[in-house]
PDB file of C-alpha atoms in Angstrom:
ATOM      1  CA  MET A 116       2.017  -7.882  21.508  1.00 49.00           C
ATOM      2  CA  THR A 117       3.902  -4.885  22.916  1.00 56.00           C
ATOM      3  CA  GLN A 118       2.882  -1.403  21.907  1.00 59.00           C
ATOM      4  CA  PRO A 119       4.466  -0.667  18.506  1.00 59.00           C
ATOM      5  CA  PRO A 120       7.075   2.124  18.625  1.00 59.00           C
ATOM      6  CA  TRP A 121       5.165   4.511  16.349  1.00 58.00           C
ATOM      7  CA  ARG A 122       2.235   4.553  18.803  1.00 60.00           C
ATOM      8  CA  ARG A 123       4.268   5.175  21.929  1.00 63.00           C
ATOM      9  CA  GLU A 124       4.914   8.525  23.520  1.00 65.00           C
ATOM     10  CA  ARG A 125       7.789  10.378  21.895  1.00 66.00           C
ATOM     11  CA  ARG A 126      11.077   9.852  23.686  1.00 65.00           C
ATOM     12  CA  GLU A 127      12.335  12.750  25.738  1.00 68.00           C
ATOM     13  CA  GLN A 128      15.319  14.597  24.416  1.00 72.00           C
ATOM     14  CA  PHE A 129      18.551  13.574  26.084  1.00 70.00           C
ATOM     15  CA  PRO A 130      20.759  16.392  27.419  1.00 73.00           C
ATOM     16  CA  GLY A 131      23.924  16.750  25.367  1.00 73.00           C
ATOM     17  CA  VAL A 132      22.576  15.309  22.089  1.00 71.00           C
ATOM     18  CA  PRO A 133      20.656  17.118  19.323  1.00 73.00           C
ATOM     19  CA  ALA A 134      16.868  16.819  19.070  1.00 69.00           C
ATOM     20  CA  TRP A 135      15.580  13.561  17.489  1.00 68.00           C
ATOM     21  CA  SER A 136      18.907  11.829  18.154  1.00 68.00           C
ATOM     22  CA  LEU A 137      19.428   8.590  20.052  1.00 66.00           C
ATOM     23  CA  ALA A 138      21.705   8.469  23.077  1.00 64.00           C
ATOM     24  CA  THR A 139      22.881   4.905  22.516  1.00 64.00           C
ATOM     25  CA  SER A 140      25.039   5.016  25.624  1.00 66.00           C
ATOM     26  CA  ARG A 141      21.887   5.450  27.719  1.00 61.00           C
ATOM     27  CA  LEU A 142      19.198   3.653  25.771  1.00 58.00           C
ATOM     28  CA  THR A 143      18.978   0.260  24.130  1.00 62.00           C
ATOM     29  CA  PRO A 144      18.055   0.661  20.423  1.00 57.00           C
ATOM     30  CA  GLU A 145      14.767  -0.821  19.243  1.00 59.00           C
ATOM     31  CA  GLU A 146      15.195  -4.422  18.134  1.00 59.00           C
ATOM     32  CA  PHE A 147      13.946  -5.529  14.714  1.00 57.00           C
ATOM     33  CA  GLY A 148      14.142  -8.927  13.042  1.00 60.00           C
ATOM     34  CA  VAL A 149      16.324  -7.791  10.185  1.00 58.00           C
ATOM     35  CA  SER A 150      17.902 -10.517   8.090  1.00 60.00           C
ATOM     36  CA  ARG A 151      20.941 -10.462   5.880  1.00 71.00           C
ATOM     37  CA  LEU A 152      20.228  -9.607   2.242  1.00 76.00           C
ATOM     38  CA  GLU A 153      20.727 -13.125   0.921  1.00 78.00           C
ATOM     39  CA  GLN A 154      18.190 -14.441   3.456  1.00 82.00           C
ATOM     40  CA  VAL A 155      15.414 -12.166   2.187  1.00 88.00           C
ATOM     41  CA  THR A 156      13.668 -14.384  -0.349  1.00 91.00           C
ATOM     42  CA  ARG A 157      10.048 -14.896  -1.289  1.00 95.00           C
ATOM     43  CA  GLU A 158      10.038 -17.957   0.933  1.00 95.00           C
ATOM     44  CA  TRP A 159      11.273 -15.855   3.848  1.00 93.00           C
ATOM     45  CA  ALA A 160       8.894 -12.981   3.056  1.00 95.00           C
ATOM     46  CA  TRP A 161       5.615 -14.883   2.751  1.00 97.00           C
ATOM     47  CA  GLY A 162       6.341 -18.607   2.352  1.00 95.00           C
ATOM     48  CA  ASP A 163       5.453 -21.511   4.611  1.00 93.00           C
ATOM     49  CA  ASP A 164       7.091 -21.059   8.031  1.00 89.00           C
ATOM     50  CA  GLY A 165       5.736 -24.339   9.348  1.00 91.00           C
ATOM     51  CA  THR A 166       2.259 -22.960  10.022  1.00 91.00           C
ATOM     52  CA  GLY A 167       1.433 -22.502   6.339  1.00 94.00           C
ATOM     53  CA  PRO A 168       2.060 -19.697   3.839  1.00 96.00           C
ATOM     54  CA  ALA A 169       1.211 -16.107   4.770  1.00 97.00           C
ATOM     55  CA  ASP A 170      -2.390 -15.128   4.030  1.00 98.00           C
ATOM     56  CA  GLY A 171      -2.614 -11.469   5.068  1.00 98.00           C
ATOM     57  CA  ALA A 172      -4.197 -12.218   8.460  1.00 97.00           C
ATOM     58  CA  GLY A 173      -3.958  -9.322  10.898  1.00 96.00           C
ATOM     59  CA  VAL A 174      -3.259  -6.741   8.177  1.00 97.00           C
ATOM     60  CA  ARG A 175      -5.761  -3.898   7.607  1.00 98.00           C
ATOM     61  CA  VAL A 176      -6.083  -2.477   4.094  1.00 98.00           C
ATOM     62  CA  CYS A 177      -8.121   0.567   3.069  1.00 98.00           C
ATOM     63  CA  VAL A 178      -9.300   0.840  -0.566  1.00 98.00           C
ATOM     64  CA  LEU A 179      -9.925   4.444  -1.610  1.00 98.00           C
ATOM     65  CA  ASP A 180     -11.964   4.196  -4.785  1.00 97.00           C
ATOM     66  CA  THR A 181     -15.554   4.026  -6.099  1.00 96.00           C
ATOM     67  CA  GLY A 182     -16.766   1.927  -3.159  1.00 96.00           C
ATOM     68  CA  VAL A 183     -16.673  -1.874  -2.871  1.00 97.00           C
ATOM     69  CA  ASP A 184     -19.494  -4.357  -3.356  1.00 97.00           C
ATOM     70  CA  ALA A 185     -19.044  -6.480  -0.241  1.00 97.00           C
ATOM     71  CA  SER A 186     -21.482  -9.116  -1.537  1.00 97.00           C
ATOM     72  CA  HIS A 187     -19.330  -9.948  -4.563  1.00 98.00           C
ATOM     73  CA  PRO A 188     -17.971 -13.504  -4.121  1.00 97.00           C
ATOM     74  CA  LEU A 189     -14.440 -12.388  -5.040  1.00 98.00           C
ATOM     75  CA  VAL A 190     -14.459  -9.731  -2.296  1.00 98.00           C
ATOM     76  CA  GLY A 191     -15.858 -11.802   0.558  1.00 95.00           C
ATOM     77  CA  GLY A 192     -16.926  -9.072   2.957  1.00 95.00           C
ATOM     78  CA  LEU A 193     -15.582  -5.828   4.393  1.00 98.00           C
ATOM     79  CA  GLU A 194     -14.555  -4.559   7.803  1.00 97.00           C
ATOM     80  CA  ARG A 195     -16.279  -1.240   7.079  1.00 98.00           C
ATOM     81  CA  SER A 196     -17.720   0.727   4.157  1.00 98.00           C
ATOM     82  CA  LEU A 197     -17.588   4.524   4.159  1.00 98.00           C
ATOM     83  CA  VAL A 198     -18.060   7.484   1.840  1.00 96.00           C
ATOM     84  CA  VAL A 199     -16.806  11.071   1.802  1.00 95.00           C
ATOM     85  CA  ALA A 200     -19.993  13.122   2.161  1.00 92.00           C
ATOM     86  CA  ASP A 201     -20.589  16.851   1.801  1.00 86.00           C
ATOM     87  CA  ASP A 202     -22.182  18.022   5.039  1.00 82.00           C
ATOM     88  CA  GLY A 203     -23.143  21.596   4.234  1.00 81.00           C
ATOM     89  CA  GLY A 204     -19.737  22.452   2.817  1.00 80.00           C
ATOM     90  CA  ASP A 205     -17.742  20.298   5.243  1.00 89.00           C
ATOM     91  CA  LEU A 206     -16.467  16.963   3.932  1.00 92.00           C
ATOM     92  CA  THR A 207     -16.936  14.141   6.417  1.00 95.00           C
ATOM     93  CA  VAL A 208     -16.267  10.394   6.206  1.00 96.00           C
ATOM     94  CA  VAL A 209     -19.414   8.498   7.171  1.00 96.00           C
ATOM     95  CA  ASP A 210     -20.566   4.889   7.087  1.00 97.00           C
ATOM     96  CA  CYS A 211     -22.560   3.767   4.039  1.00 96.00           C
ATOM     97  CA  ASP A 212     -23.919   0.636   2.409  1.00 96.00           C
ATOM     98  CA  PRO A 213     -21.153  -1.651   1.083  1.00 97.00           C
ATOM     99  CA  ALA A 214     -21.978  -0.972  -2.564  1.00 94.00           C
ATOM    100  CA  ASP A 215     -20.106   0.087  -5.697  1.00 95.00           C
ATOM    101  CA  PRO A 216     -22.180   1.647  -8.512  1.00 93.00           C
ATOM    102  CA  VAL A 217     -19.207   1.556 -10.888  1.00 93.00           C
ATOM    103  CA  GLY A 218     -17.176  -1.610 -10.278  1.00 96.00           C
ATOM    104  CA  HIS A 219     -13.656  -0.166 -10.184  1.00 96.00           C
ATOM    105  CA  GLY A 220     -13.234  -0.346  -6.402  1.00 97.00           C
ATOM    106  CA  THR A 221     -14.739  -3.840  -6.311  1.00 98.00           C
ATOM    107  CA  ALA A 222     -12.188  -4.954  -8.895  1.00 98.00           C
ATOM    108  CA  CYS A 223      -9.288  -3.627  -6.792  1.00 98.00           C
ATOM    109  CA  ALA A 224     -10.625  -5.178  -3.575  1.00 98.00           C
ATOM    110  CA  GLY A 225     -11.156  -8.536  -5.279  1.00 98.00           C
ATOM    111  CA  LEU A 226      -7.560  -8.595  -6.531  1.00 98.00           C
ATOM    112  CA  ILE A 227      -6.166  -7.814  -3.065  1.00 98.00           C
ATOM    113  CA  ARG A 228      -8.348 -10.590  -1.608  1.00 98.00           C
ATOM    114  CA  SER A 229      -7.219 -13.046  -4.310  1.00 98.00           C
ATOM    115  CA  ILE A 230      -3.613 -12.717  -3.141  1.00 98.00           C
ATOM    116  CA  ALA A 231      -4.144 -12.149   0.606  1.00 98.00           C
ATOM    117  CA  PRO A 232      -7.393 -14.018   1.403  1.00 98.00           C
ATOM    118  CA  ALA A 233      -7.398 -13.302   5.158  1.00 98.00           C
ATOM    119  CA  VAL A 234      -6.692  -9.573   4.929  1.00 98.00           C
ATOM    120  CA  SER A 235      -9.153  -7.122   6.484  1.00 98.00           C
ATOM    121  CA  LEU A 236     -10.581  -4.748   3.857  1.00 98.00           C
ATOM    122  CA  THR A 237     -12.246  -1.363   4.372  1.00 98.00           C
ATOM    123  CA  SER A 238     -13.728   0.729   1.564  1.00 98.00           C
ATOM    124  CA  VAL A 239     -13.795   4.533   1.416  1.00 98.00           C
ATOM    125  CA  ARG A 240     -15.644   5.926  -1.605  1.00 96.00           C
ATOM    126  CA  VAL A 241     -13.937   9.056  -2.952  1.00 95.00           C
ATOM    127  CA  LEU A 242     -14.754   8.726  -6.671  1.00 92.00           C
ATOM    128  CA  THR A 243     -18.132   9.272  -8.279  1.00 80.00           C
ATOM    129  CA  ASP A 244     -18.190   7.511 -11.647  1.00 70.00           C
ATOM    130  CA  GLY A 245     -14.884   5.644 -11.711  1.00 63.00           C
ATOM    131  CA  ARG A 246     -13.077   8.364 -13.644  1.00 66.00           C
ATOM    132  CA  SER A 247     -13.666  11.509 -11.651  1.00 70.00           C
ATOM    133  CA  GLY A 248     -13.983  12.871  -8.143  1.00 78.00           C
ATOM    134  CA  SER A 249     -12.870  15.958  -6.308  1.00 87.00           C
ATOM    135  CA  GLY A 250      -9.365  16.430  -4.969  1.00 89.00           C
ATOM    136  CA  ALA A 251     -10.920  17.592  -1.719  1.00 92.00           C
ATOM    137  CA  ALA A 252     -12.741  14.256  -1.363  1.00 94.00           C
ATOM    138  CA  LEU A 253      -9.505  12.374  -2.036  1.00 95.00           C
ATOM    139  CA  LEU A 254      -7.706  14.376   0.647  1.00 96.00           C
ATOM    140  CA  ALA A 255     -10.540  13.881   3.155  1.00 96.00           C
ATOM    141  CA  GLY A 256     -10.652  10.123   2.550  1.00 97.00           C
ATOM    142  CA  LEU A 257      -6.887   9.707   2.672  1.00 97.00           C
ATOM    143  CA  ARG A 258      -6.573  11.844   5.802  1.00 97.00           C
ATOM    144  CA  TRP A 259      -9.162   9.641   7.504  1.00 97.00           C
ATOM    145  CA  ALA A 260      -7.361   6.449   6.460  1.00 97.00           C
ATOM    146  CA  VAL A 261      -4.009   7.689   7.775  1.00 96.00           C
ATOM    147  CA  GLU A 262      -5.508   8.757  11.090  1.00 95.00           C
ATOM    148  CA  GLU A 263      -7.264   5.382  11.430  1.00 96.00           C
ATOM    149  CA  GLY A 264      -3.897   3.633  11.285  1.00 94.00           C
ATOM    150  CA  PHE A 265      -4.384   1.252   8.365  1.00 97.00           C
ATOM    151  CA  ASP A 266      -1.332  -0.788   7.449  1.00 97.00           C
ATOM    152  CA  LEU A 267      -1.832  -0.291   3.700  1.00 98.00           C
ATOM    153  CA  VAL A 268      -3.914   2.053   1.537  1.00 98.00           C
ATOM    154  CA  ASN A 269      -4.603   1.119  -2.092  1.00 98.00           C
ATOM    155  CA  LEU A 270      -4.859   4.138  -4.394  1.00 98.00           C
ATOM    156  CA  SER A 271      -5.735   3.123  -7.938  1.00 97.00           C
ATOM    157  CA  LEU A 272      -6.320   6.780  -8.728  1.00 95.00           C
ATOM    158  CA  SER A 273      -4.457  10.075  -8.978  1.00 94.00           C
ATOM    159  CA  THR A 274      -4.993  13.774  -9.555  1.00 94.00           C
ATOM    160  CA  THR A 275      -3.318  16.059 -12.101  1.00 94.00           C
ATOM    161  CA  ARG A 276      -4.337  19.221 -10.234  1.00 94.00           C
ATOM    162  CA  SER A 277      -1.242  20.794  -8.733  1.00 94.00           C
ATOM    163  CA  GLN A 278      -3.178  22.776  -6.108  1.00 95.00           C
ATOM    164  CA  PHE A 279      -3.653  19.527  -4.193  1.00 95.00           C
ATOM    165  CA  LEU A 280       0.031  18.592  -4.373  1.00 96.00           C
ATOM    166  CA  PRO A 281       1.327  20.177  -1.102  1.00 97.00           C
ATOM    167  CA  GLU A 282      -1.329  18.681   1.171  1.00 96.00           C
ATOM    168  CA  LEU A 283      -1.281  15.345  -0.637  1.00 97.00           C
ATOM    169  CA  HIS A 284       2.498  15.185  -0.320  1.00 97.00           C
ATOM    170  CA  GLU A 285       2.346  16.033   3.382  1.00 97.00           C
ATOM    171  CA  LEU A 286      -0.258  13.308   3.922  1.00 97.00           C
ATOM    172  CA  ALA A 287       1.833  10.722   2.053  1.00 97.00           C
ATOM    173  CA  ASP A 288       4.898  11.527   4.143  1.00 97.00           C
ATOM    174  CA  ARG A 289       2.866  11.471   7.365  1.00 96.00           C
ATOM    175  CA  ALA A 290       1.505   8.053   6.429  1.00 96.00           C
ATOM    176  CA  TYR A 291       4.999   6.739   5.680  1.00 96.00           C
ATOM    177  CA  PHE A 292       6.335   7.707   9.109  1.00 93.00           C
ATOM    178  CA  ARG A 293       3.260   6.252  10.844  1.00 92.00           C
ATOM    179  CA  ARG A 294       3.714   2.861   9.142  1.00 92.00           C
ATOM    180  CA  CYS A 295       0.727   3.344   6.883  1.00 95.00           C
ATOM    181  CA  LEU A 296       2.096   2.570   3.426  1.00 97.00           C
ATOM    182  CA  LEU A 297       0.327   3.967   0.351  1.00 98.00           C
ATOM    183  CA  VAL A 298       0.389   1.786  -2.776  1.00 98.00           C
ATOM    184  CA  ALA A 299      -0.445   4.020  -5.744  1.00 97.00           C
ATOM    185  CA  ALA A 300      -1.103   3.202  -9.397  1.00 96.00           C
ATOM    186  CA  ALA A 301       0.829   5.136 -12.035  1.00 95.00           C
ATOM    187  CA  HIS A 302      -1.249   7.247 -14.421  1.00 94.00           C
ATOM    188  CA  ASN A 303      -2.387   5.348 -17.528  1.00 93.00           C
ATOM    189  CA  MET A 304      -1.445   8.322 -19.716  1.00 92.00           C
ATOM    190  CA  PRO A 305       2.030   9.916 -19.947  1.00 91.00           C
ATOM    191  CA  VAL A 306       1.089  12.895 -17.784  1.00 91.00           C
ATOM    192  CA  LEU A 307       2.262  14.136 -14.400  1.00 92.00           C
ATOM    193  CA  SER A 308      -0.132  13.271 -11.599  1.00 95.00           C
ATOM    194  CA  PHE A 309      -0.077  12.548  -7.866  1.00 96.00           C
ATOM    195  CA  PRO A 310       0.478  10.772  -5.458  1.00 97.00           C
ATOM    196  CA  TRP A 311       2.197   7.939  -7.344  1.00 96.00           C
ATOM    197  CA  THR A 312       5.180  10.187  -8.157  1.00 96.00           C
ATOM    198  CA  PHE A 313       6.012  10.695  -4.451  1.00 97.00           C
ATOM    199  CA  SER A 314       8.966   8.704  -3.101  1.00 96.00           C
ATOM    200  CA  SER A 315       7.138   7.968   0.168  1.00 97.00           C
ATOM    201  CA  VAL A 316       4.602   5.757  -1.651  1.00 98.00           C
ATOM    202  CA  ILE A 317       5.002   2.497  -3.573  1.00 97.00           C
ATOM    203  CA  SER A 318       4.279   3.329  -7.208  1.00 96.00           C
ATOM    204  CA  VAL A 319       3.120   0.589  -9.575  1.00 96.00           C
ATOM    205  CA  ALA A 320       2.722   0.279 -13.345  1.00 96.00           C
ATOM    206  CA  SER A 321       1.666  -2.763 -15.407  1.00 95.00           C
ATOM    207  CA  HIS A 322       3.361  -5.696 -17.059  1.00 95.00           C
ATOM    208  CA  ASP A 323       1.534  -8.024 -19.452  1.00 94.00           C
ATOM    209  CA  GLU A 324       2.317 -11.443 -17.947  1.00 94.00           C
ATOM    210  CA  PRO A 325      -0.455 -13.620 -16.485  1.00 95.00           C
ATOM    211  CA  ASP A 326       1.106 -14.692 -13.156  1.00 97.00           C
ATOM    212  CA  PRO A 327      -0.352 -12.554 -10.304  1.00 98.00           C
ATOM    213  CA  MET A 328       2.746 -13.121  -8.148  1.00 97.00           C
ATOM    214  CA  THR A 329       5.214 -12.018 -10.841  1.00 96.00           C
ATOM    215  CA  TYR A 330       6.353  -8.454 -10.311  1.00 96.00           C
ATOM    216  CA  TYR A 331       9.443  -6.515 -11.302  1.00 95.00           C
ATOM    217  CA  TYR A 332      11.534  -3.787  -9.727  1.00 94.00           C
ATOM    218  CA  ASN A 333      12.060  -0.779 -11.990  1.00 93.00           C
ATOM    219  CA  PRO A 334      15.449   0.895 -11.423  1.00 89.00           C
ATOM    220  CA  ALA A 335      14.218   3.943 -13.378  1.00 89.00           C
ATOM    221  CA  PRO A 336      11.332   5.396 -11.287  1.00 89.00           C
ATOM    222  CA  PRO A 337       8.941   7.144 -10.667  1.00 92.00           C
ATOM    223  CA  ALA A 338       7.111   3.823 -11.204  1.00 93.00           C
ATOM    224  CA  GLU A 339       9.093   1.630  -8.787  1.00 95.00           C
ATOM    225  CA  PHE A 340       7.446  -1.710  -9.582  1.00 95.00           C
ATOM    226  CA  TYR A 341       5.615  -3.463 -12.407  1.00 95.00           C
ATOM    227  CA  ALA A 342       2.824  -5.916 -11.606  1.00 96.00           C
ATOM    228  CA  ARG A 343       0.125  -7.722 -13.554  1.00 96.00           C
ATOM    229  CA  GLY A 344      -2.213  -5.186 -15.173  1.00 95.00           C
ATOM    230  CA  VAL A 345      -3.053  -6.292 -18.722  1.00 95.00           C
ATOM    231  CA  ARG A 346      -6.228  -8.257 -19.516  1.00 96.00           C
ATOM    232  CA  VAL A 347      -6.769  -9.070 -15.854  1.00 97.00           C
ATOM    233  CA  ARG A 348      -9.912 -10.957 -14.834  1.00 97.00           C
ATOM    234  CA  VAL A 349     -11.489  -8.786 -12.137  1.00 98.00           C
ATOM    235  CA  ALA A 350     -14.630  -8.640 -10.020  1.00 98.00           C
ATOM    236  CA  TRP A 351     -17.191  -6.165 -11.372  1.00 97.00           C
ATOM    237  CA  ARG A 352     -20.567  -4.725 -10.491  1.00 93.00           C
ATOM    238  CA  GLY A 353     -23.606  -6.963 -10.449  1.00 92.00           C
ATOM    239  CA  GLY A 354     -21.558  -9.942  -9.258  1.00 94.00           C
ATOM    240  CA  ARG A 355     -19.920 -10.220 -12.680  1.00 96.00           C
ATOM    241  CA  GLN A 356     -16.323 -10.739 -13.736  1.00 98.00           C
ATOM    242  CA  ILE A 357     -14.707  -8.990 -16.698  1.00 97.00           C
ATOM    243  CA  ARG A 358     -11.249  -8.666 -18.215  1.00 97.00           C
ATOM    244  CA  SER A 359      -9.757  -5.199 -17.966  1.00 96.00           C
ATOM    245  CA  THR A 360      -6.414  -3.451 -18.453  1.00 96.00           C
ATOM    246  CA  GLY A 361      -4.794  -0.635 -16.523  1.00 95.00           C
ATOM    247  CA  ASN A 362      -2.298   0.353 -13.876  1.00 96.00           C
ATOM    248  CA  SER A 363      -5.310   0.472 -11.537  1.00 96.00           C
ATOM    249  CA  PHE A 364      -5.164  -3.315 -11.441  1.00 97.00           C
ATOM    250  CA  ALA A 365      -1.387  -3.558 -11.062  1.00 97.00           C
ATOM    251  CA  ALA A 366      -1.414  -1.650  -7.753  1.00 98.00           C
ATOM    252  CA  PRO A 367      -3.745  -4.078  -5.898  1.00 98.00           C
ATOM    253  CA  HIS A 368      -1.449  -6.963  -6.822  1.00 98.00           C
ATOM    254  CA  ILE A 369       1.392  -5.222  -4.991  1.00 98.00           C
ATOM    255  CA  THR A 370      -0.941  -4.254  -2.134  1.00 98.00           C
ATOM    256  CA  GLY A 371      -1.833  -7.928  -1.713  1.00 98.00           C
ATOM    257  CA  ILE A 372       1.807  -9.001  -1.789  1.00 98.00           C
ATOM    258  CA  CYS A 373       2.691  -6.325   0.799  1.00 98.00           C
ATOM    259  CA  ALA A 374      -0.142  -7.656   2.993  1.00 98.00           C
ATOM    260  CA  LEU A 375       1.357 -11.144   2.809  1.00 98.00           C
ATOM    261  CA  ALA A 376       4.786  -9.892   3.864  1.00 97.00           C
ATOM    262  CA  LEU A 377       3.385  -7.736   6.665  1.00 96.00           C
ATOM    263  CA  SER A 378       1.283 -10.569   8.039  1.00 96.00           C
ATOM    264  CA  ARG A 379       4.431 -12.677   8.307  1.00 94.00           C
ATOM    265  CA  HIS A 380       6.706  -9.861   9.588  1.00 92.00           C
ATOM    266  CA  ARG A 381       4.622  -7.354  11.524  1.00 89.00           C
ATOM    267  CA  TRP A 382       7.675  -5.416  12.679  1.00 87.00           C
ATOM    268  CA  MET A 383       8.538  -4.052   9.230  1.00 90.00           C
ATOM    269  CA  THR A 384       8.537  -0.320   8.615  1.00 91.00           C
ATOM    270  CA  PRO A 385       7.549   1.034   5.158  1.00 94.00           C
ATOM    271  CA  PHE A 386      11.261   1.489   4.430  1.00 94.00           C
ATOM    272  CA  GLN A 387      11.955  -2.156   5.279  1.00 92.00           C
ATOM    273  CA  LEU A 388       8.892  -3.382   3.401  1.00 95.00           C
ATOM    274  CA  LYS A 389      10.025  -1.530   0.284  1.00 95.00           C
ATOM    275  CA  SER A 390      13.440  -3.153   0.629  1.00 93.00           C
ATOM    276  CA  VAL A 391      11.916  -6.633   0.990  1.00 94.00           C
ATOM    277  CA  LEU A 392       9.686  -5.993  -2.010  1.00 96.00           C
ATOM    278  CA  TYR A 393      12.771  -5.069  -4.022  1.00 94.00           C
ATOM    279  CA  LEU A 394      14.783  -8.098  -2.892  1.00 93.00           C
ATOM    280  CA  ALA A 395      11.910 -10.496  -3.665  1.00 94.00           C
ATOM    281  CA  ALA A 396      11.150  -9.010  -7.114  1.00 94.00           C
ATOM    282  CA  SER A 397      11.234 -11.423 -10.058  1.00 93.00           C
ATOM    283  CA  ASN A 398      14.183  -9.642 -11.712  1.00 92.00           C
ATOM    284  CA  VAL A 399      16.374  -9.193  -8.617  1.00 90.00           C
ATOM    285  CA  VAL A 400      19.049 -11.776  -7.876  1.00 82.00           C
ATOM    286  CA  VAL A 401      20.735 -11.826  -4.468  1.00 73.00           C
ATOM    287  CA  SER A 402      23.968 -13.721  -3.939  1.00 71.00           C
ATOM    288  CA  LYS A 403      26.700 -13.350  -1.346  1.00 68.00           C
ATOM    289  CA  GLY A 404      25.016 -10.278   0.101  1.00 64.00           C
ATOM    290  CA  ASP A 405      24.920  -8.377  -3.200  1.00 70.00           C
ATOM    291  CA  ALA A 406      21.726  -7.685  -5.127  1.00 71.00           C
ATOM    292  CA  HIS A 407      21.581  -7.420  -8.915  1.00 75.00           C
ATOM    293  CA  VAL A 408      18.718  -6.391 -11.207  1.00 78.00           C
ATOM    294  CA  ARG A 409      18.332  -8.805 -14.081  1.00 69.00           C
ATOM    295  CA  ALA A 410      17.695  -7.041 -17.381  1.00 60.00           C
TER     296      ALA A 410
END
């Protein structure tokens, strides 16, 4: 596989054109496998291409949460397990045992695995008891994930503290342009929180239908998509399974679906992946090149 464009050296500026511009008369534009709108279906996105349906193989996902129990049968192992640790006032991301004292991160990882069974999962623990954690730990964990070049980061969490907004926003935008897409759960209460309200992330709220592959596009953001999140059977601590409700469990459904699409079409940018997710949503109908949202 050739070096992806976002990891190559920045192109030199061409004399006579503004900075960041492309001198098309001197340089061949990057080629991407873009299809016409009516060709972008679920079958195209992650269906059987003759070698079988997409399974998430080759896609790396980071779960920022309470940790992940790698021994849980619904998780099936991790690439790495890390925690944000306080090293004398400096927050560092260090390796740790693949455990989850709460269960919330294990639930999210198990849902991603249930949709994309061959995906590579890494856990970074940034929460303490499943409900709280410091904004500084969230920033440290997310910064590490972006620098590590994960394809997707699942964030079934948010902060209401506005002092973290500027750096969190900058990190989300940096991730977007480096092809590291953040999938963030909407807050369960009607309050303003971050990062799910940023346009550079995929924001997800819940619907109450049982099919894990049913999701809807929402033309009235900030929640851009609805996925299964009500009375979901999830992996839990101690090797158990429980039923739970929350937008936390809607986000990993979309993360898993994104992993399927990326494993089939590795060339997609976050912008293109968002577009494919929209076109393949359960309430979007595409005909003759035009897309319509079904009420």
